[in-house]
Short mmCIF file of C-alpha atoms (C1' of nucleotides) in Angstrom, two decimals:
data_model
loop_
_atom_site.label_atom_id
_atom_site.label_comp_id
_atom_site.label_asym_id
_atom_site.label_seq_id
_atom_site.Cartn_x
_atom_site.Cartn_y
_atom_site.Cartn_z
CA UNK A 1 47.41 130.16 -180.22
CA UNK A 2 49.50 127.65 -178.42
CA UNK A 3 49.41 128.28 -174.67
CA UNK A 4 52.86 128.89 -173.23
CA UNK A 5 53.59 129.20 -169.73
CA UNK A 6 56.85 129.27 -167.87
CA UNK A 7 58.41 128.84 -164.44
CA UNK A 8 61.08 131.48 -163.69
CA UNK A 9 62.92 130.85 -160.40
CA UNK A 10 66.01 132.84 -159.17
CA UNK A 11 68.87 130.52 -158.60
CA UNK A 12 69.50 131.72 -155.03
CA UNK A 13 68.90 128.42 -153.35
CA UNK A 14 67.33 125.05 -154.16
CA UNK A 15 63.78 124.63 -155.39
CA UNK A 16 61.59 125.35 -152.40
CA UNK A 17 57.93 124.33 -151.78
CA UNK A 18 56.33 127.56 -152.79
CA UNK A 19 58.46 127.64 -156.06
CA UNK A 20 57.61 123.98 -156.77
CA UNK A 21 53.72 124.75 -156.33
CA UNK A 22 54.12 127.56 -158.73
CA UNK A 23 56.08 125.44 -161.23
CA UNK A 24 53.43 122.60 -160.99
CA UNK A 25 50.51 124.98 -161.61
CA UNK A 26 52.25 126.29 -164.65
CA UNK A 27 53.18 122.83 -165.88
CA UNK A 28 49.70 121.50 -165.38
CA UNK A 29 48.08 124.43 -167.08
CA UNK A 30 50.32 124.02 -170.06
CA UNK A 31 50.03 120.35 -170.34
CA UNK A 32 46.22 120.52 -169.84
CA UNK A 33 45.89 122.90 -172.72
CA UNK A 34 48.54 120.76 -174.75
CA UNK A 35 50.81 123.78 -174.62
CA UNK A 36 54.36 124.40 -173.87
CA UNK A 37 56.27 124.92 -170.52
CA UNK A 38 59.30 127.05 -170.50
CA UNK A 39 62.03 127.09 -167.78
CA UNK A 40 63.82 130.38 -167.30
CA UNK A 41 66.45 131.22 -164.90
CA UNK A 42 66.26 134.61 -163.55
CA UNK A 43 69.82 135.24 -162.56
CA UNK A 44 70.17 139.05 -162.89
CA UNK A 45 71.18 139.31 -159.26
CA UNK A 46 74.89 138.71 -159.92
CA UNK A 47 75.65 138.58 -156.08
CA UNK A 48 73.22 135.91 -155.05
CA UNK A 49 72.90 133.71 -158.07
CA UNK A 50 74.78 130.47 -158.18
CA UNK A 51 75.54 127.69 -160.71
CA UNK A 52 74.77 125.12 -157.92
CA UNK A 53 71.31 126.43 -157.30
CA UNK A 54 70.53 126.12 -161.03
CA UNK A 55 71.48 122.53 -160.99
CA UNK A 56 69.67 121.98 -157.80
CA UNK A 57 66.51 123.45 -159.13
CA UNK A 58 66.52 121.56 -162.52
CA UNK A 59 67.38 118.23 -160.50
CA UNK A 60 64.37 118.89 -158.25
CA UNK A 61 62.10 119.63 -161.33
CA UNK A 62 63.22 116.52 -163.01
CA UNK A 63 62.66 114.45 -159.99
CA UNK A 64 59.14 115.92 -159.70
CA UNK A 65 58.63 114.96 -163.36
CA UNK A 66 58.01 118.52 -164.37
CA UNK A 67 59.43 118.51 -167.96
CA UNK A 68 60.15 121.59 -169.71
CA UNK A 69 59.86 122.16 -173.59
CA UNK A 70 62.30 125.09 -173.91
CA UNK A 71 65.19 126.34 -171.66
CA UNK A 72 66.58 126.59 -169.25
CA UNK A 73 67.20 130.06 -170.55
CA UNK A 74 69.11 132.48 -168.66
CA UNK A 75 68.77 136.08 -168.24
CA UNK A 76 72.32 136.68 -167.97
CA UNK A 77 72.70 135.29 -171.48
CA UNK A 78 70.24 137.87 -172.85
CA UNK A 79 71.60 140.97 -171.57
CA UNK A 80 71.91 142.60 -175.16
CA UNK A 81 68.17 141.99 -175.63
CA UNK A 82 67.30 143.97 -172.36
CA UNK A 83 69.73 146.60 -173.27
CA UNK A 84 68.35 146.87 -176.75
CA UNK A 85 64.81 147.36 -175.31
CA UNK A 86 66.01 149.78 -172.80
CA UNK A 87 67.68 151.95 -175.59
CA UNK A 88 64.49 151.97 -177.52
CA UNK A 89 62.78 153.34 -174.62
CA UNK A 90 65.62 155.85 -174.11
CA UNK A 91 65.41 156.95 -177.69
CA UNK A 92 61.63 157.48 -177.54
CA UNK A 93 62.03 159.38 -174.23
CA UNK A 94 59.96 156.95 -172.23
CA UNK A 95 62.97 156.21 -170.09
CA UNK A 96 65.94 158.32 -168.97
CA UNK A 97 69.37 158.03 -167.45
CA UNK A 98 69.66 158.43 -163.82
CA UNK A 99 73.16 159.22 -162.33
CA UNK A 100 72.17 159.15 -158.63
CA UNK A 101 74.21 156.57 -156.80
CA UNK A 102 72.68 153.66 -155.00
CA UNK A 103 74.52 154.93 -151.86
CA UNK A 104 72.90 158.39 -152.13
CA UNK A 105 69.48 156.75 -152.44
CA UNK A 106 70.12 154.53 -149.58
CA UNK A 107 70.96 157.43 -147.46
CA UNK A 108 67.79 159.23 -148.50
CA UNK A 109 65.94 156.15 -147.90
CA UNK A 110 67.10 155.91 -144.30
CA UNK A 111 66.50 159.64 -143.71
CA UNK A 112 62.90 159.20 -144.89
CA UNK A 113 62.55 156.19 -142.77
CA UNK A 114 63.73 157.85 -139.70
CA UNK A 115 61.05 160.32 -140.31
CA UNK A 116 58.58 157.53 -140.65
CA UNK A 117 58.08 158.10 -144.39
CA UNK A 118 58.77 156.01 -147.38
CA UNK A 119 61.27 157.39 -150.02
CA UNK A 120 59.71 158.59 -153.17
CA UNK A 121 62.14 159.01 -156.02
CA UNK A 122 62.15 162.39 -157.57
CA UNK A 123 62.80 162.91 -161.25
CA UNK A 124 64.82 165.94 -160.70
CA UNK A 125 67.45 164.09 -158.90
CA UNK A 126 68.40 162.08 -162.16
CA UNK A 127 71.02 164.64 -163.15
CA UNK A 128 72.88 164.59 -159.92
CA UNK A 129 76.52 163.45 -160.64
CA UNK A 130 75.97 163.55 -164.40
CA UNK A 131 79.11 163.18 -166.38
CA UNK A 132 80.24 161.77 -169.66
CA UNK A 133 82.06 158.75 -168.02
CA UNK A 134 79.92 158.45 -164.84
CA UNK A 135 77.69 155.34 -164.53
CA UNK A 136 74.02 155.56 -164.68
CA UNK A 137 70.91 153.45 -164.35
CA UNK A 138 67.93 153.76 -166.59
CA UNK A 139 64.71 154.48 -165.20
CA UNK A 140 61.18 154.36 -166.80
CA UNK A 141 59.24 157.59 -166.86
CA UNK A 142 55.98 156.82 -165.22
CA UNK A 143 52.73 158.77 -165.09
CA UNK A 144 52.23 160.87 -162.01
CA UNK A 145 48.55 160.33 -161.89
CA UNK A 146 45.76 158.13 -163.03
CA UNK A 147 44.93 154.58 -162.51
CA UNK A 148 46.64 151.45 -163.65
CA UNK A 149 44.54 148.54 -164.12
CA UNK A 150 45.84 144.87 -163.88
CA UNK A 151 43.66 142.08 -165.13
CA UNK A 152 44.02 139.04 -163.00
CA UNK A 153 42.61 135.87 -163.98
CA UNK A 154 41.80 134.88 -160.29
CA UNK A 155 41.10 138.26 -158.94
CA UNK A 156 39.40 140.28 -161.69
CA UNK A 157 40.56 143.91 -162.28
CA UNK A 158 42.99 145.23 -159.54
CA UNK A 159 43.34 148.99 -159.63
CA UNK A 160 46.51 150.79 -158.49
CA UNK A 161 47.05 154.50 -158.20
CA UNK A 162 49.82 155.53 -160.75
CA UNK A 163 51.02 158.05 -158.08
CA UNK A 164 52.05 154.95 -155.94
CA UNK A 165 54.52 153.95 -158.70
CA UNK A 166 57.68 156.14 -159.03
CA UNK A 167 60.21 156.19 -161.84
CA UNK A 168 61.76 152.76 -161.24
CA UNK A 169 64.94 151.43 -162.51
CA UNK A 170 64.74 149.04 -165.51
CA UNK A 171 68.48 148.76 -166.21
CA UNK A 172 70.95 148.78 -163.35
CA UNK A 173 74.24 150.61 -163.53
CA UNK A 174 75.98 147.34 -164.11
CA UNK A 175 73.96 146.74 -167.42
CA UNK A 176 71.77 144.07 -165.88
CA UNK A 177 68.07 144.48 -166.05
CA UNK A 178 66.00 144.70 -162.95
CA UNK A 179 63.37 141.97 -162.21
CA UNK A 180 60.34 143.81 -163.63
CA UNK A 181 62.12 144.77 -166.76
CA UNK A 182 63.59 141.34 -167.60
CA UNK A 183 60.34 139.52 -166.84
CA UNK A 184 58.38 141.71 -169.31
CA UNK A 185 60.93 141.66 -171.94
CA UNK A 186 61.25 137.88 -171.71
CA UNK A 187 57.67 137.07 -171.29
CA UNK A 188 56.86 139.04 -174.34
CA UNK A 189 59.77 137.89 -176.55
CA UNK A 190 59.26 134.33 -175.47
CA UNK A 191 55.63 134.51 -176.32
CA UNK A 192 54.31 133.62 -172.89
CA UNK A 193 50.55 133.52 -173.09
CA UNK A 194 49.76 132.86 -169.49
CA UNK A 195 51.82 133.96 -166.47
CA UNK A 196 50.84 132.07 -163.35
CA UNK A 197 52.99 133.24 -160.38
CA UNK A 198 52.87 134.01 -156.56
CA UNK A 199 50.69 136.51 -154.93
CA UNK A 200 53.76 138.36 -153.84
CA UNK A 201 54.18 139.68 -157.56
CA UNK A 202 50.63 141.24 -157.81
CA UNK A 203 52.20 144.36 -156.38
CA UNK A 204 54.82 144.39 -159.15
CA UNK A 205 52.31 143.98 -161.78
CA UNK A 206 51.29 147.58 -162.33
CA UNK A 207 54.99 148.41 -163.10
CA UNK A 208 55.07 145.49 -165.53
CA UNK A 209 51.94 146.94 -167.21
CA UNK A 210 53.60 150.24 -167.62
CA UNK A 211 56.55 148.59 -169.32
CA UNK A 212 54.40 146.53 -171.68
CA UNK A 213 52.65 149.66 -172.70
CA UNK A 214 55.93 151.50 -173.17
CA UNK A 215 57.29 148.86 -175.35
CA UNK A 216 53.86 148.29 -177.08
CA UNK A 217 53.92 144.60 -176.24
CA UNK A 218 50.74 142.79 -175.60
CA UNK A 219 50.06 141.89 -171.88
CA UNK A 220 49.78 138.07 -171.28
CA UNK A 221 47.05 136.71 -169.19
CA UNK A 222 48.11 136.82 -165.56
CA UNK A 223 46.98 134.76 -162.59
CA UNK A 224 48.30 135.30 -159.01
CA UNK A 225 48.05 132.35 -156.94
CA UNK A 226 48.24 132.78 -153.16
CA UNK A 227 51.10 131.82 -151.24
CA UNK A 228 52.00 128.85 -148.97
CA UNK A 229 52.23 129.74 -145.45
CA UNK A 230 53.80 127.91 -142.40
CA UNK A 231 51.90 126.65 -139.41
CA UNK A 232 52.22 129.96 -137.70
CA UNK A 233 50.62 131.62 -140.78
CA UNK A 234 53.72 133.26 -141.84
CA UNK A 235 55.17 132.99 -145.20
CA UNK A 236 56.93 129.68 -145.57
CA UNK A 237 60.65 130.01 -144.82
CA UNK A 238 63.73 128.29 -143.30
CA UNK A 239 62.60 128.43 -139.92
CA UNK A 240 59.62 126.36 -140.52
CA UNK A 241 61.94 123.47 -141.06
CA UNK A 242 62.32 121.68 -144.41
CA UNK A 243 61.19 123.94 -147.05
CA UNK A 244 63.09 122.56 -150.10
CA UNK A 245 62.01 119.88 -152.36
CA UNK A 246 65.18 118.02 -151.96
CA UNK A 247 64.79 118.05 -148.23
CA UNK A 248 61.60 116.11 -148.64
CA UNK A 249 63.26 113.74 -151.13
CA UNK A 250 65.92 113.08 -148.63
CA UNK A 251 63.40 112.45 -145.84
CA UNK A 252 61.77 109.59 -148.04
CA UNK A 253 58.84 111.42 -149.73
CA UNK A 254 57.82 110.34 -153.18
CA UNK A 255 57.53 112.92 -155.89
CA UNK A 256 54.05 111.67 -156.68
CA UNK A 257 52.85 112.47 -153.07
CA UNK A 258 54.60 115.93 -153.23
CA UNK A 259 52.93 116.68 -156.60
CA UNK A 260 49.51 115.62 -155.24
CA UNK A 261 49.82 117.36 -152.04
CA UNK A 262 51.09 120.64 -153.62
CA UNK A 263 48.36 120.51 -156.25
CA UNK A 264 45.73 120.45 -153.61
CA UNK A 265 47.12 123.40 -151.93
CA UNK A 266 44.91 126.08 -153.49
CA UNK A 267 43.39 123.89 -155.94
CA UNK A 268 40.64 121.34 -155.64
CA UNK A 269 38.35 119.10 -157.66
CA UNK A 270 35.31 118.38 -155.57
CA UNK A 271 35.91 115.98 -152.81
CA UNK A 272 38.78 114.18 -154.53
CA UNK A 273 42.02 113.93 -152.72
CA UNK A 274 44.12 111.34 -154.59
CA UNK A 275 45.12 112.37 -158.22
CA UNK A 276 47.65 110.67 -160.39
CA UNK A 277 49.67 113.10 -162.41
CA UNK A 278 47.66 112.25 -165.77
CA UNK A 279 44.65 113.00 -163.77
CA UNK A 280 45.92 116.32 -162.58
CA UNK A 281 46.84 117.29 -165.97
CA UNK A 282 43.11 116.27 -167.14
CA UNK A 283 41.42 118.05 -164.46
CA UNK A 284 43.49 121.11 -163.67
CA UNK A 285 41.82 124.47 -164.38
CA UNK A 286 42.36 127.86 -163.14
CA UNK A 287 38.80 128.06 -162.24
CA UNK A 288 39.33 125.71 -159.35
CA UNK A 289 42.21 127.63 -157.95
CA UNK A 290 41.33 129.49 -154.73
CA UNK A 291 42.30 132.93 -153.75
CA UNK A 292 43.32 132.47 -149.99
CA UNK A 293 46.64 131.44 -148.65
CA UNK A 294 47.10 127.85 -147.74
CA UNK A 295 48.98 126.57 -144.67
CA UNK A 296 51.37 123.87 -145.34
CA UNK A 297 50.25 120.73 -143.45
CA UNK A 298 52.93 118.11 -143.07
CA UNK A 299 50.52 115.66 -141.63
CA UNK A 300 48.47 115.42 -144.66
CA UNK A 301 51.48 115.10 -146.80
CA UNK A 302 52.45 112.11 -144.53
CA UNK A 303 49.19 110.57 -145.26
CA UNK A 304 49.44 111.09 -149.03
CA UNK A 305 53.04 109.76 -149.01
CA UNK A 306 51.90 106.77 -147.04
CA UNK A 307 49.17 106.25 -149.55
CA UNK A 308 51.41 106.29 -152.38
CA UNK A 309 53.92 103.99 -150.68
CA UNK A 310 51.18 101.47 -149.92
CA UNK A 311 49.79 101.65 -153.50
CA UNK A 312 53.05 101.79 -155.48
CA UNK A 313 54.23 98.31 -156.74
CA UNK A 314 56.50 96.94 -154.06
CA UNK A 315 59.21 96.34 -156.70
CA UNK A 316 59.32 100.22 -157.45
CA UNK A 317 59.46 101.05 -153.73
CA UNK A 318 62.27 98.51 -153.31
CA UNK A 319 64.30 100.08 -155.99
CA UNK A 320 64.09 103.34 -153.99
CA UNK A 321 64.94 101.75 -150.70
CA UNK A 322 68.06 99.98 -151.99
CA UNK A 323 70.25 103.25 -151.98
CA UNK A 324 68.86 104.16 -148.49
CA UNK A 325 70.05 100.80 -147.27
CA UNK A 326 73.44 101.12 -148.85
CA UNK A 327 73.79 104.40 -147.05
CA UNK A 328 73.38 102.60 -143.77
CA UNK A 329 75.81 100.03 -144.88
CA UNK A 330 73.41 97.44 -145.87
CA UNK A 331 74.18 96.08 -149.31
CA UNK A 332 71.02 94.48 -150.55
CA UNK A 333 70.08 93.30 -154.03
CA UNK A 334 66.56 93.66 -155.70
CA UNK A 335 65.54 89.95 -155.29
CA UNK A 336 62.32 88.28 -154.15
CA UNK A 337 63.19 88.57 -150.66
CA UNK A 338 63.63 92.34 -150.67
CA UNK A 339 60.35 92.72 -152.60
CA UNK A 340 58.44 90.63 -150.25
CA UNK A 341 59.94 92.72 -147.19
CA UNK A 342 59.12 95.93 -148.83
CA UNK A 343 55.57 94.57 -149.68
CA UNK A 344 55.03 93.99 -145.98
CA UNK A 345 56.72 97.10 -144.53
CA UNK A 346 55.27 99.53 -146.97
CA UNK A 347 51.93 98.77 -145.48
CA UNK A 348 52.99 100.60 -142.31
CA UNK A 349 55.35 103.33 -143.51
CA UNK A 350 54.81 106.96 -143.95
CA UNK A 351 58.10 107.52 -145.71
CA UNK A 352 60.81 105.56 -147.40
CA UNK A 353 62.96 105.95 -144.37
CA UNK A 354 60.31 104.18 -142.20
CA UNK A 355 61.04 101.25 -144.39
CA UNK A 356 64.91 101.36 -144.45
CA UNK A 357 64.78 102.12 -140.56
CA UNK A 358 62.83 99.06 -139.70
CA UNK A 359 64.28 96.45 -142.06
CA UNK A 360 67.32 95.49 -140.14
CA UNK A 361 66.22 92.35 -138.44
CA UNK A 362 65.36 90.69 -141.76
CA UNK A 363 68.93 90.87 -142.68
CA UNK A 364 70.56 90.52 -139.23
CA UNK A 365 72.81 87.74 -138.55
CA UNK A 366 72.11 87.90 -134.92
CA UNK A 367 68.98 89.31 -133.44
CA UNK A 368 69.22 91.70 -130.75
CA UNK A 369 66.15 91.81 -128.39
CA UNK A 370 64.63 94.99 -127.13
CA UNK A 371 64.94 94.91 -123.37
CA UNK A 372 61.23 95.56 -122.92
CA UNK A 373 60.12 93.02 -125.33
CA UNK A 374 62.39 90.42 -123.93
CA UNK A 375 61.35 90.61 -120.41
CA UNK A 376 57.71 90.80 -121.18
CA UNK A 377 57.42 87.98 -123.78
CA UNK A 378 60.51 85.76 -123.55
CA UNK A 379 59.39 84.20 -120.23
CA UNK A 380 60.01 80.62 -118.97
CA UNK A 381 56.24 79.43 -119.49
CA UNK A 382 56.54 80.12 -123.12
CA UNK A 383 59.84 78.26 -123.62
CA UNK A 384 58.05 74.81 -124.18
CA UNK A 385 55.68 76.31 -126.60
CA UNK A 386 58.38 77.79 -128.56
CA UNK A 387 60.32 74.55 -128.40
CA UNK A 388 57.31 72.62 -129.71
CA UNK A 389 56.82 75.16 -132.59
CA UNK A 390 60.45 74.77 -133.40
CA UNK A 391 60.13 71.02 -133.37
CA UNK A 392 56.94 70.96 -135.72
CA UNK A 393 58.24 73.75 -137.99
CA UNK A 394 61.48 71.87 -138.47
CA UNK A 395 59.66 68.84 -139.72
CA UNK A 396 57.69 70.72 -142.33
CA UNK A 397 58.77 69.57 -145.84
CA UNK A 398 57.24 72.45 -147.43
CA UNK A 399 57.75 75.61 -145.36
CA UNK A 400 54.80 77.70 -146.69
CA UNK A 401 52.26 79.70 -144.99
CA UNK A 402 49.47 77.09 -145.14
CA UNK A 403 51.60 74.49 -143.44
CA UNK A 404 52.71 77.10 -140.95
CA UNK A 405 49.03 77.89 -140.16
CA UNK A 406 48.35 74.25 -139.69
CA UNK A 407 51.15 73.86 -137.23
CA UNK A 408 49.96 76.77 -135.19
CA UNK A 409 46.41 75.65 -135.11
CA UNK A 410 47.64 72.28 -133.70
CA UNK A 411 49.69 73.94 -131.12
CA UNK A 412 46.81 76.30 -130.16
CA UNK A 413 44.43 73.55 -129.75
CA UNK A 414 46.61 71.36 -127.80
CA UNK A 415 47.72 73.98 -125.23
CA UNK A 416 44.43 75.97 -125.29
CA UNK A 417 46.32 79.08 -126.29
CA UNK A 418 45.07 81.96 -128.34
CA UNK A 419 47.31 82.86 -131.29
CA UNK A 420 48.19 86.12 -129.58
CA UNK A 421 49.74 84.37 -126.69
CA UNK A 422 52.09 82.45 -129.13
CA UNK A 423 52.57 85.25 -131.82
CA UNK A 424 54.02 87.94 -129.54
CA UNK A 425 56.90 85.73 -128.08
CA UNK A 426 57.48 84.48 -131.57
CA UNK A 427 57.73 87.90 -133.02
CA UNK A 428 60.11 88.90 -130.34
CA UNK A 429 62.14 85.66 -131.03
CA UNK A 430 62.27 86.37 -134.66
CA UNK A 431 62.40 90.25 -134.82
CA UNK A 432 63.70 91.32 -131.51
CA UNK A 433 60.82 93.61 -131.04
CA UNK A 434 56.97 93.60 -130.72
CA UNK A 435 56.16 95.45 -133.94
CA UNK A 436 56.46 93.81 -137.32
CA UNK A 437 54.48 92.50 -140.20
CA UNK A 438 52.15 89.52 -139.72
CA UNK A 439 54.07 86.69 -138.06
CA UNK A 440 53.45 84.18 -140.85
CA UNK A 441 54.68 86.72 -143.32
CA UNK A 442 57.73 87.25 -141.30
CA UNK A 443 58.50 83.45 -141.24
CA UNK A 444 57.80 83.07 -144.91
CA UNK A 445 60.39 85.82 -145.62
CA UNK A 446 63.01 84.62 -143.29
CA UNK A 447 62.70 81.05 -144.36
CA UNK A 448 62.89 77.89 -142.42
CA UNK A 449 66.61 77.86 -141.47
CA UNK A 450 66.58 81.33 -140.30
CA UNK A 451 63.34 80.75 -138.39
CA UNK A 452 64.71 77.78 -136.66
CA UNK A 453 68.04 79.36 -135.83
CA UNK A 454 66.22 82.40 -134.23
CA UNK A 455 63.86 80.11 -132.42
CA UNK A 456 66.62 78.13 -130.94
CA UNK A 457 68.50 81.29 -129.96
CA UNK A 458 65.48 82.56 -128.12
CA UNK A 459 64.97 79.33 -126.39
CA UNK A 460 68.28 79.19 -125.16
CA UNK A 461 68.07 82.73 -124.06
CA UNK A 462 65.04 82.05 -121.79
CA UNK A 463 65.91 80.76 -118.30
CA UNK A 464 64.38 77.64 -116.95
CA UNK A 465 62.31 79.26 -114.38
"C1'" G B 1 52.66 154.24 -141.88
"C1'" U B 2 51.02 153.69 -147.18
"C1'" C B 3 49.26 150.43 -151.13
"C1'" C B 4 47.47 145.73 -152.66
"C1'" C B 5 45.27 140.78 -151.65
"C1'" C B 6 42.58 137.44 -148.58
"C1'" A B 7 38.72 135.69 -144.91
"C1'" U B 8 33.85 128.21 -144.27
"C1'" C B 9 35.83 122.88 -138.85
"C1'" G B 10 42.93 123.03 -135.81
"C1'" U B 11 44.62 122.25 -141.19
"C1'" C B 12 43.48 121.37 -146.81
"C1'" U B 13 38.94 122.36 -148.91
"C1'" A B 14 33.35 121.75 -151.31
"C1'" G B 15 29.31 125.24 -151.61
"C1'" C B 16 29.78 131.48 -153.11
"C1'" C B 17 30.12 133.71 -159.66
"C1'" U B 18 24.25 131.92 -161.32
"C1'" G B 19 21.00 133.63 -153.20
"C1'" G B 20 16.59 128.81 -151.14
"C1'" C B 21 18.47 121.62 -152.37
"C1'" C B 22 23.50 123.84 -146.27
"C1'" C B 23 20.63 123.54 -138.71
"C1'" A B 24 27.03 123.61 -144.36
"C1'" G B 25 29.78 118.19 -147.53
"C1'" G B 26 34.74 115.67 -148.05
"C1'" A B 27 39.87 114.92 -146.32
"C1'" C B 28 44.21 115.18 -142.88
"C1'" A B 29 44.77 115.34 -137.78
"C1'" U B 30 42.22 114.18 -132.93
"C1'" C B 31 38.81 111.05 -129.80
"C1'" G B 32 35.58 106.50 -129.31
"C1'" G B 33 34.52 101.61 -131.46
"C1'" C B 34 35.01 97.35 -134.88
"C1'" C B 35 38.50 94.01 -137.30
"C1'" U B 36 43.00 91.73 -135.37
"C1'" U B 37 48.93 87.70 -133.90
"C1'" U B 38 51.65 93.34 -132.72
"C1'" C B 39 52.09 97.63 -135.48
"C1'" A B 40 49.71 99.44 -139.58
"C1'" C B 41 45.73 99.07 -143.13
"C1'" G B 42 40.47 98.93 -143.47
"C1'" C B 43 35.51 99.83 -141.66
"C1'" C B 44 31.88 102.40 -138.44
"C1'" G B 45 30.99 106.68 -135.30
"C1'" A B 46 31.91 111.45 -132.48
"C1'" A B 47 33.60 116.25 -131.79
"C1'" A B 48 34.91 120.45 -134.95
"C1'" A B 49 33.69 126.09 -139.21
"C1'" C B 50 30.32 130.11 -142.55
"C1'" A B 51 35.48 136.28 -138.15
"C1'" G B 52 32.00 140.43 -136.12
"C1'" G B 53 28.31 144.16 -137.34
"C1'" G B 54 25.10 146.41 -140.39
"C1'" G B 55 22.26 146.53 -144.93
"C1'" U B 56 19.65 144.25 -149.57
"C1'" U B 57 15.82 140.29 -149.93
"C1'" C B 58 10.04 136.38 -148.62
"C1'" A B 59 15.07 134.04 -148.10
"C1'" A B 60 22.31 135.17 -147.35
"C1'" A B 61 27.97 130.89 -146.16
"C1'" U B 62 26.45 132.93 -151.01
"C1'" C B 63 25.21 140.14 -153.04
"C1'" C B 64 26.68 145.15 -150.80
"C1'" C B 65 29.17 148.35 -146.99
"C1'" C B 66 31.98 148.80 -142.59
"C1'" U B 67 34.86 146.75 -138.73
"C1'" U B 68 38.40 143.14 -137.30
"C1'" G B 69 41.95 139.79 -138.34
"C1'" G B 70 45.75 137.51 -141.53
"C1'" G B 71 49.17 137.94 -145.48
"C1'" G B 72 52.07 140.54 -149.19
"C1'" A B 73 54.67 144.76 -151.08
"C1'" C B 74 56.84 149.49 -150.46
"C1'" G B 75 65.14 147.96 -153.36
"C1'" C B 76 70.05 149.72 -158.96
"C1'" C B 77 66.43 141.74 -154.74
"C1'" A B 78 63.54 138.48 -157.27
#
RNA sequence: GUCCCCAUCGUCUAGCCUGGCCCAGGACAUCGGCCUUUCACGCCGAAAACAGGGGUUCAAAUCCCCUUGGGGACGCCA
């Protein structure tokens, strides 16, 4: 039988980190098994679901490279299927109509709460408000005692007391299914073989088991993976800062880094840290998935992102940087110069923004000096050195790094100066600051004319003692 | 409160199932050093954990129990 997994987000916001991890696990599991990955939108909450969210989620998944074989299906398009199933249960007496209004229940709930209790729905309330035209919800008739066993691929058999589960709603009075009902009907009718989802759903599973049984559907294999927590050990949420995939995209992270990082959260393969996507597909098994919750550690993500920026071809990174520069009002083409710059800057960037934010001096018409750098390095005693450098560099017929090195060797020897003594002032002259790629690389990228122009500006800036 | 899940360095984790190879390995972060024209990269090194208690056993991070701690769920949300 073909393995079929699914990712079933509810469109109430953009794809968040936890959802992305679940999606990745399902995707990897399916791809590893040569199976199929289905995308299903769980939009049964009419008040909270939005079109924009659906688009944001699919965009984020495409960006991550999580391609799906079927879907996106929408539960809101399948209402007749759920109703059909609910009617079947109604006819067989496994479910019944409940006329109690949500408001009445809410009141009872509050009342119980004030007594420190939890409301347990009572079957005999069902006929309250009964009338031919009165709206009703459909509830599943559940056993009052006994044990409900859940087979979990990661945790083994988890046993629940049937007494804990009361007659829950499967079809709301608006005709929409509840989460538990829709999930079961969908997973069954879509022939899902493996359900991989967050830990927070484990508690729902006994209810779903009851539905499967009532419908005489086979229960798929289920694995509950642990959740991702924030640094404070609380469930990852808005107050932890950036929690959506797009937020990380916008902050200059690469999809490869996110995939790699999220895969390693709760899953491992010996001591290996860096995984290409193909490698992940090859190596992913549920056996290596851990059971405990994982804290989202942005520093490690940074390290991975830096690794990918460093190791990706400069041309590819350059393509990603261009739109970022455009946003800053810097129109740049994908040419040799840009690729060379990116090649250098990517060695010292954690995110794409680190590149786009430190690139300006390569394109500036006029260099502005950082005050501190200027006062520390552009001092009178260095003026003749810079002048000599300028003279010698200007006479170079071939402005390449070999020749530049020779010029520097000569100047260093004559003046008995170490390279460091010359390089820093020169760096300030050329870049305006004290941090940049190697000085020869910088000169190579700027080219002879620009180097001489900037040198002469620096020289004229320095007072004569 | 009730139910469910979880528990190895600050963090992600290896080892746990199938006890001995573990005075617990790797990675991020931290600190020190080397390299060096700055910043990075790279390399070398340091510090850093089996939550506590009780069993079982010749032997326990590994098996069992209790405690503690953390998380999740208790909706006509998903």
